[in-house]
Coordinates of C-alpha atoms in Angstrom, one line a residue:
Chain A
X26 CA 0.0 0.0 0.0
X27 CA 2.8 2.2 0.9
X28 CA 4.6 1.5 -2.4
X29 CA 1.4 2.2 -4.6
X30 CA 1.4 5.8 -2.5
X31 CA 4.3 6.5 -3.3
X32 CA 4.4 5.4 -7.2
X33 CA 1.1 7.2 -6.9
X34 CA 3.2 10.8 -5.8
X35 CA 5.8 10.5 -8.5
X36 CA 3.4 9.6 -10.9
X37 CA 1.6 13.4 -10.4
X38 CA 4.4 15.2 -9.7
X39 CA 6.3 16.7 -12.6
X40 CA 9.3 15.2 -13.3
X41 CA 12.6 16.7 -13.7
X42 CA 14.3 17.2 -17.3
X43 CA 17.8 16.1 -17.3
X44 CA 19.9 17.1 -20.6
X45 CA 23.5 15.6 -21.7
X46 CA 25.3 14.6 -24.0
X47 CA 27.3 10.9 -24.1
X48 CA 30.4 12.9 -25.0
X49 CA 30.3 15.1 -22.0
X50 CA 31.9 13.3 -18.6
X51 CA 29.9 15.7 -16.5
X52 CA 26.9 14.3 -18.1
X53 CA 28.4 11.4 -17.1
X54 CA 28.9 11.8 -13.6
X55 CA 25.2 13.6 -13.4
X56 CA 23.6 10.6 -14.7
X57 CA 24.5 8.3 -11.9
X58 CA 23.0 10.6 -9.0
X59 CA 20.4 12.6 -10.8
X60 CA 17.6 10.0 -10.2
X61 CA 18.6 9.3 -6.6
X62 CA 18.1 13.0 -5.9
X63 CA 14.8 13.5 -7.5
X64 CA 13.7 10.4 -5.7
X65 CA 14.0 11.8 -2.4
X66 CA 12.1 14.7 -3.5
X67 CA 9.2 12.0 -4.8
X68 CA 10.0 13.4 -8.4
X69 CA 10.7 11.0 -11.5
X70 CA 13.6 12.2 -14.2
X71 CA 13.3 12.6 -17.8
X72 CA 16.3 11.5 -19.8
X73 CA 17.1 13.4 -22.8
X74 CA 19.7 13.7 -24.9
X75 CA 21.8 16.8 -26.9
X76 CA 24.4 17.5 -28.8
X77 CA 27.3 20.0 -27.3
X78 CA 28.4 20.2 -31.3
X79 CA 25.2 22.2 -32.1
X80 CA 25.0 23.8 -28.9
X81 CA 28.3 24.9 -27.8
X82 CA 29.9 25.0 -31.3
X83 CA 27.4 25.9 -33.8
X84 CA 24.4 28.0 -31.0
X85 CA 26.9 29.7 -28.5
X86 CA 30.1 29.9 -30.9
X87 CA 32.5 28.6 -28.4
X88 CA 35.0 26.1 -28.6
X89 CA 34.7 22.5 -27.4
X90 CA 36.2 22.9 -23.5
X91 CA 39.5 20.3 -23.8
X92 CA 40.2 22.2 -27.0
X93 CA 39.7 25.5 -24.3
X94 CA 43.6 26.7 -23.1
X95 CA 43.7 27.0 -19.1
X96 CA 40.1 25.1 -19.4
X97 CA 41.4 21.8 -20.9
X98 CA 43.9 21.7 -18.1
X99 CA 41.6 22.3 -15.3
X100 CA 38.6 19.8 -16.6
X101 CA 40.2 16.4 -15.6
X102 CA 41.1 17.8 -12.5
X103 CA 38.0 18.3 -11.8
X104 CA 36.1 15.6 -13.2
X105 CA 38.5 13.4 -11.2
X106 CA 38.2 14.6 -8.0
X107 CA 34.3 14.4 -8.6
X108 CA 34.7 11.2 -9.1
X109 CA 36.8 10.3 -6.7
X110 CA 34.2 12.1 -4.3
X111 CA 31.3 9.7 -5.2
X112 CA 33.1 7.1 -5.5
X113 CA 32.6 6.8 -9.7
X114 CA 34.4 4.9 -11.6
X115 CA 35.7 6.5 -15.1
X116 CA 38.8 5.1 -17.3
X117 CA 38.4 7.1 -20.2
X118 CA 41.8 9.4 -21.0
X119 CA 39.8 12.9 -21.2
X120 CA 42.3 14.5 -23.4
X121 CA 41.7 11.8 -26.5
X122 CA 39.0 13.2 -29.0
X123 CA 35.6 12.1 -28.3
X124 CA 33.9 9.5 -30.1
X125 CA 31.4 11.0 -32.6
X126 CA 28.3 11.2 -30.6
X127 CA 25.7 10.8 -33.3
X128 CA 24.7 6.8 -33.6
X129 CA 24.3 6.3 -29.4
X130 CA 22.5 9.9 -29.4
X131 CA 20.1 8.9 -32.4
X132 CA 19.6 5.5 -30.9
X133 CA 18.4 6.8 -27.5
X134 CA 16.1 9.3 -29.0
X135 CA 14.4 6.2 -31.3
X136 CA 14.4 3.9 -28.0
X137 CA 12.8 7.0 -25.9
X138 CA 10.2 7.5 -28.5
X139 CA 9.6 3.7 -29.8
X140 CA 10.5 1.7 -26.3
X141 CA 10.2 4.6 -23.9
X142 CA 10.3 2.0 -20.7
X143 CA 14.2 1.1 -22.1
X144 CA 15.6 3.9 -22.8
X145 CA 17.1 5.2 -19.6
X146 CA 18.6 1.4 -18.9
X147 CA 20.3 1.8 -22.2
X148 CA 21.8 4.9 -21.4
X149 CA 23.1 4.1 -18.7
X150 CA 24.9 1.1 -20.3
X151 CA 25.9 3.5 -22.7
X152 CA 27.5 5.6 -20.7
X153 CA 29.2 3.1 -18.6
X154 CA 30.4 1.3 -21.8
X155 CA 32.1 4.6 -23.0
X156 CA 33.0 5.7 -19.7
X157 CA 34.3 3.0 -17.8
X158 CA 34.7 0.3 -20.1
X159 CA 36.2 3.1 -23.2
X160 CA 34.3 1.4 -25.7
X161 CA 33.6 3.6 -28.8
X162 CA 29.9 3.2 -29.4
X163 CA 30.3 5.1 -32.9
X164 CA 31.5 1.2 -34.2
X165 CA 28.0 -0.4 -34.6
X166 CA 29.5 -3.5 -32.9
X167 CA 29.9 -1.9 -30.1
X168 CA 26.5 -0.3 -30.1
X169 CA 24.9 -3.3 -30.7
X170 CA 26.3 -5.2 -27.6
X171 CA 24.9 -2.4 -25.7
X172 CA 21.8 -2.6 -27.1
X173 CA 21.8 -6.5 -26.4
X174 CA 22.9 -5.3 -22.7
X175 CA 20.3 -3.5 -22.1
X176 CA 17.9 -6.3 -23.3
X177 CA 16.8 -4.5 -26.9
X178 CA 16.8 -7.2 -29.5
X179 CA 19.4 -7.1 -32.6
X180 CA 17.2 -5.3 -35.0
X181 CA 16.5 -2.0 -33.0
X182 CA 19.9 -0.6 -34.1
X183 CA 19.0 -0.6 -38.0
X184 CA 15.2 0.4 -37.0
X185 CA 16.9 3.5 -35.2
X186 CA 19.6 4.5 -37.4
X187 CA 17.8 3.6 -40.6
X188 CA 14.2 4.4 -39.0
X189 CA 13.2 7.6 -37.2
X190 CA 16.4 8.2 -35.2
X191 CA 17.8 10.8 -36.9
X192 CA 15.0 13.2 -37.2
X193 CA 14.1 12.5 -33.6
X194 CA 17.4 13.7 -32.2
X195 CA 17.1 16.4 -34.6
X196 CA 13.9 17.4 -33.0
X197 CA 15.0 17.0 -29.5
X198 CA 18.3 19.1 -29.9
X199 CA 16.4 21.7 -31.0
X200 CA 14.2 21.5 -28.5
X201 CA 17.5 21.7 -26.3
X202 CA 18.2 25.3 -28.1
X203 CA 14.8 26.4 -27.6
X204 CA 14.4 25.6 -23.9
X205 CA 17.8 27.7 -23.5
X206 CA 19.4 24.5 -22.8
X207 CA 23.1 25.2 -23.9
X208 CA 25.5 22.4 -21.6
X209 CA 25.9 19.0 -19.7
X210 CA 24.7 18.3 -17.6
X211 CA 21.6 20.7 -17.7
X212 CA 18.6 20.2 -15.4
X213 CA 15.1 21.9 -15.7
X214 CA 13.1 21.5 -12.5
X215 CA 9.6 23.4 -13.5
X216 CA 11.2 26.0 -16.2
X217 CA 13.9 26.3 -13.4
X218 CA 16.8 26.0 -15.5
X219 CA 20.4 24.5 -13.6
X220 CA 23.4 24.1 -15.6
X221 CA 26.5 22.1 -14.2
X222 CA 27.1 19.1 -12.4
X223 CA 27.6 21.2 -9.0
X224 CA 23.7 22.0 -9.2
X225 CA 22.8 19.1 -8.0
X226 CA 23.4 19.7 -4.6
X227 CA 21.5 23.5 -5.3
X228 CA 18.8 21.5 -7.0
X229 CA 18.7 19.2 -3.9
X230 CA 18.2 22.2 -1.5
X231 CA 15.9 23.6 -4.0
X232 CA 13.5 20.7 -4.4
X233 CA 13.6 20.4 -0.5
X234 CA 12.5 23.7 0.0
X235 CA 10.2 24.4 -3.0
X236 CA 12.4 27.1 -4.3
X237 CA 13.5 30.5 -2.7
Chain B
X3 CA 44.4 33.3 25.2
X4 CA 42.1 31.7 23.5
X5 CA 41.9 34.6 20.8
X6 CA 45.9 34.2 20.5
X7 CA 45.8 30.3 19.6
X8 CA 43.5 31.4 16.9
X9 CA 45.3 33.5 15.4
X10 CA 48.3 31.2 15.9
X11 CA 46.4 28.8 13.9
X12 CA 45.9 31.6 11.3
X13 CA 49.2 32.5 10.8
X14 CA 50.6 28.9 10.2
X15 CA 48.0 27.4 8.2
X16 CA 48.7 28.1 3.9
X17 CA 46.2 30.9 2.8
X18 CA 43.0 30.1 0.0
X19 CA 43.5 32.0 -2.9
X20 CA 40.6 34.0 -4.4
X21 CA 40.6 35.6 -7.7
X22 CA 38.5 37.3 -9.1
X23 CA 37.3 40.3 -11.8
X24 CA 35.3 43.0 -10.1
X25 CA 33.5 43.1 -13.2
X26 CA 32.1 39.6 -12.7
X27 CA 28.7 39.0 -10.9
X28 CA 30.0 35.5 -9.8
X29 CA 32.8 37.2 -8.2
X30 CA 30.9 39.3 -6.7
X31 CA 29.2 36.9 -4.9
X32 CA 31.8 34.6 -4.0
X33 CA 33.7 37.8 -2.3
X34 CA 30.8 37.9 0.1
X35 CA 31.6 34.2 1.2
X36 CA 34.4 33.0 0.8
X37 CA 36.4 34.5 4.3
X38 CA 33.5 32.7 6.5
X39 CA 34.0 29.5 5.0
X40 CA 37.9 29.8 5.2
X41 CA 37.9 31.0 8.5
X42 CA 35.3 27.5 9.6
X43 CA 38.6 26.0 8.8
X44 CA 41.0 28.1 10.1
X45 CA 41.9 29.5 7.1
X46 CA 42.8 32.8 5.9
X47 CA 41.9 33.7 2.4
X48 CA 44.5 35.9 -0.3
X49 CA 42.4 38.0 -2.6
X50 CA 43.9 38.4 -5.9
X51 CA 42.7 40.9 -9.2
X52 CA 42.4 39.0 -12.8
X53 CA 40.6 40.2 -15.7
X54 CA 38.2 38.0 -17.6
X55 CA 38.9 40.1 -20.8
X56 CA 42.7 38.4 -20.7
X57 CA 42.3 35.0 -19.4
X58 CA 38.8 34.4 -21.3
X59 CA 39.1 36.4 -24.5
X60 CA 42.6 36.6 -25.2
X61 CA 43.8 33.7 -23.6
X62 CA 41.4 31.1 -24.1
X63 CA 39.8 32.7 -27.1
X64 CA 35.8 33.0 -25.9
X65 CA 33.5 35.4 -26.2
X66 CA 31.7 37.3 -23.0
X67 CA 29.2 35.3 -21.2
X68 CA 26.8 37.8 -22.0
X69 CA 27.5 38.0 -25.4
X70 CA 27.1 34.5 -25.6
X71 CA 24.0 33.2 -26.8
X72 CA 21.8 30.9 -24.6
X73 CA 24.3 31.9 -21.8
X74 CA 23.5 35.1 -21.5
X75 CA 20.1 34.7 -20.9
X76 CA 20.9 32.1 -17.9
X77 CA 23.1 34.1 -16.5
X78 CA 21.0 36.2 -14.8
X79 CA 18.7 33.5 -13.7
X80 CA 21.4 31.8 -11.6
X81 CA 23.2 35.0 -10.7
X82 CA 19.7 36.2 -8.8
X83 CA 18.8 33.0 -7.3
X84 CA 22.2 32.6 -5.9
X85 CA 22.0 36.2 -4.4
X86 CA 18.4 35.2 -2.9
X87 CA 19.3 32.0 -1.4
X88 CA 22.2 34.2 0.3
X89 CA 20.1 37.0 1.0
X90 CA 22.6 39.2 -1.2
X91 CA 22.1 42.4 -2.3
X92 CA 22.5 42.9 -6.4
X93 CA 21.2 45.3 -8.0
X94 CA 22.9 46.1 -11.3
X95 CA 21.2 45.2 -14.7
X96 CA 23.4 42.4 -15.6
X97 CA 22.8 42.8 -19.4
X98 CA 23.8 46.7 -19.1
X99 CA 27.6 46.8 -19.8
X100 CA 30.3 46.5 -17.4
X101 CA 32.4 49.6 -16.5
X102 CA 36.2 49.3 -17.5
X103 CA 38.1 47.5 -14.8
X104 CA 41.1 48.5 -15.2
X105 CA 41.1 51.3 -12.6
X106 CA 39.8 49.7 -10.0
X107 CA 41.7 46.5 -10.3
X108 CA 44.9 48.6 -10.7
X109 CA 44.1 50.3 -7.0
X110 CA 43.7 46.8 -5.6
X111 CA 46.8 45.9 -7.1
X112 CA 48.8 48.7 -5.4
X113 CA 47.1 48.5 -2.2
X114 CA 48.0 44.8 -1.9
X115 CA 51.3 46.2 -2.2
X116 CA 52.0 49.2 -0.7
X117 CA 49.3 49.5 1.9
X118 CA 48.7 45.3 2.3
X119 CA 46.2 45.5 5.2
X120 CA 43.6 48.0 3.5
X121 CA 43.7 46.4 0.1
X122 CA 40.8 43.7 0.8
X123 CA 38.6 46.2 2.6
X124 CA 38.9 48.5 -0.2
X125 CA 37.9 45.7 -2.6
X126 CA 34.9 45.2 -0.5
X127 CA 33.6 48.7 -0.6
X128 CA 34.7 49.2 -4.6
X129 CA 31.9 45.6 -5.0
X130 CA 29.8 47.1 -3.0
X131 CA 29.3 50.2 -5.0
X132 CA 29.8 48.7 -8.1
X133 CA 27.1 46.0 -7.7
X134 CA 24.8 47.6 -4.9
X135 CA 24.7 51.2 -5.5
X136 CA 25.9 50.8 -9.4
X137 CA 28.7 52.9 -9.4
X138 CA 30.6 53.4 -12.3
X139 CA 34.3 53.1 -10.6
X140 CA 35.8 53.6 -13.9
X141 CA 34.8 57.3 -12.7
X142 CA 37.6 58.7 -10.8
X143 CA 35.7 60.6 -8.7
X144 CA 33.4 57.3 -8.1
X145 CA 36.6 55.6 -7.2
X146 CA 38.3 58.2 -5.1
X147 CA 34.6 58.0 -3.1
X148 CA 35.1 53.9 -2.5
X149 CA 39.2 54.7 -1.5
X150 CA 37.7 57.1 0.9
X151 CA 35.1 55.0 2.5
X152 CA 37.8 52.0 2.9
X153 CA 39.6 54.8 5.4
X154 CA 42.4 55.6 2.3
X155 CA 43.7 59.6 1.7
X156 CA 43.2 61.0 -1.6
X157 CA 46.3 61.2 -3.0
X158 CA 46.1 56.9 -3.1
X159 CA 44.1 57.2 -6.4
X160 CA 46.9 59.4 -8.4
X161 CA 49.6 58.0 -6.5
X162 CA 48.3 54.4 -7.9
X163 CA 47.0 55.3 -11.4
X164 CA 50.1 57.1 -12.3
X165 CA 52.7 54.7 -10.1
X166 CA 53.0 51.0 -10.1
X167 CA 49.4 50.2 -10.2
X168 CA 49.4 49.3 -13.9
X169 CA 52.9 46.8 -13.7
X170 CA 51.4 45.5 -10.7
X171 CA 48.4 44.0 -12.4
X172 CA 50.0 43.2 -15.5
X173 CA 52.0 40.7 -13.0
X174 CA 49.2 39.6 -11.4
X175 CA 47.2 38.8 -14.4
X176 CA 50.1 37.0 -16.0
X177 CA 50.8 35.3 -12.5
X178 CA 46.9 34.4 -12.9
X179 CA 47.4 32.8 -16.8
X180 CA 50.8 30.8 -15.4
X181 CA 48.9 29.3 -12.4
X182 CA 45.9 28.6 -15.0
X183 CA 43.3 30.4 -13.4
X184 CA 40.6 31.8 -16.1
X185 CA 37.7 32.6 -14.9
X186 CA 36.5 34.3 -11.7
X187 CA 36.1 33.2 -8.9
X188 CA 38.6 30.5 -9.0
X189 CA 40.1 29.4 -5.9
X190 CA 43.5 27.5 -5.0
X191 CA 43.7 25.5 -2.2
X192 CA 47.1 23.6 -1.5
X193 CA 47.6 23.8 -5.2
X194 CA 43.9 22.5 -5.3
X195 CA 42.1 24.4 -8.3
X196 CA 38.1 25.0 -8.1
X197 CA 35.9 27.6 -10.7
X198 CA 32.5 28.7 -9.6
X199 CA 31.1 30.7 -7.1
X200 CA 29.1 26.9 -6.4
X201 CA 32.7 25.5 -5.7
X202 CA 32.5 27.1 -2.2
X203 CA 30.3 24.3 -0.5
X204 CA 32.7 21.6 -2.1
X205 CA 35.6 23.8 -0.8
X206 CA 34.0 24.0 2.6
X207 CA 34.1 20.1 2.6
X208 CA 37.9 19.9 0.7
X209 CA 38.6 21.8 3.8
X210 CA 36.9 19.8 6.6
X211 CA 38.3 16.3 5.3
X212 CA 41.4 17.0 4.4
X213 CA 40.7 16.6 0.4
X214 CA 39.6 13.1 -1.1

């Protein structure tokens, strides 16, 4: 009775829109405590992806931060004392060049939209494939045995890639532009917008007090 | 007795070192914190002058936050909810733009030289005006005012403007690029480097266990 309650509360509650990209390692690091913290609030969160290229590159007119002087220097720094912190586990040498983000990005969105119950379960085998296991998910080999991890069946990688993928990650990154969402991680708690992996402690003390 | 051992403890212990631009809101707000968070840990904090229009625009090639699309219209946002949840006063339009900072960081810069134990007091009262009462301090009567009300003569202003003021923040700035500080506020602990004004509650727990 007590569990039904409480699925009952999350259920009505809005959820909380979390934004990355698989390229980004504070995405990374977001991903494995933004549902934890929503949960204590009773809140669900909404997975979805974007594309740092289109934002950052193309939107803002910046440059990509480990290609940032001073910047690219500070980031592992950081990311690895954040990890180190919450005890997260990431292998991946920050200074080689990203994988090219497009085939686990388009696959999500298709999963999201076509097997919305497996989507999150993917990503997060995503991201731990590329993160901890620094597997390059741009090979569709390597895509496929996270699809297969995630329990999706052979086929949904051509169905995505071939399918509606492409157009549905179109339409969700620019949806990203037009919600003003411009990094990763990015969190919007009813049209609050958060930017950073340090707002989820601010987004913890927000949720707890109903905002200030 | 007790009073003494404090500032025994003071003394010995390695300063924090705070940079910022007095041109930057995030600054502006970490100024207002960061001593009472050293000082939980026995700590005494360094203030030191950089200027965003080196390290970020020449130095690491970006554009102004608030020239930067997407950005620019977040930035306000966070900088006002930060200043609510820490009942801080702000008041000027962050999309008016800033004063020159030279002046004012080139005071600071001579005071930390020649009259050591005024300079943060003065940097105090030149934020205050600046991002209370909006003061222009690129005015030289504005900034003559703020010298005033920090308890410094007159002749400090000329005696700055026209002395070593300008080499000394050259050196500071430079000192700022070599230590790869580029942005404000940016904080060095023990050779520890943290950006963000929302690296002061991860500082404040750096601090209490020792680093992790």
């Amino acid at each position: 009775m007590l569990r039904f309650d409480r699925e009952a509360v999350l259920s009505t509650s809005a959820h909380i829109d979390f934004w990355f990209d698989f390229i980004s390692p504070y995405g990374y690091l977001a991903s494995l405590r933004v549902d934890s913290v929503a949960e204590r609030h009773g809140r669900k969160v909404d997975w979805h992806c974007m594309l740092l290229g289109v934002s950052v590159l193309k939107v803002m007119g910046l440059k990509p931060l480990m290609e940032t002087p001073l910047k690219r220097d500070y980031v592992p720094k950081e990311v690895h004392r954040y990890a180190r912190r919450h005890g997260i586990e990431l292998n991946r040498d920050l200074f080689a060049p990203p994988m090219n983000p497009l085939p686990v990005a388009r696959v999500f969105c298709w999963l999201k939209e076509h097997r919305p119950t497996q989507a999150k379960a993917f990503a997060r085998e995503a991201m731990k494939r590329y993160w901890v296991d620094v597997a390059d998910l741009s090979d569709g080999a390597r895509l496929s045995e996270a699809l297969q991890s995630a329990g999706l069946e052979a086929g949904v990688l051509e169905s995505a890639l071939k399918g509606d993928g492409p157009a549905l990650l179109r339409a969700e990154v620019e949806r990203a532009t037009q919600l003003g969402v411009f990094g990763s991680p990015f969190f919007l708690v009813d049209a609050e917008p958060f930017f950073g992996v340090d707002k989820l402690e601010v987004l913890d003390e927000w949720l707890q007090r109903g905002g200030w």
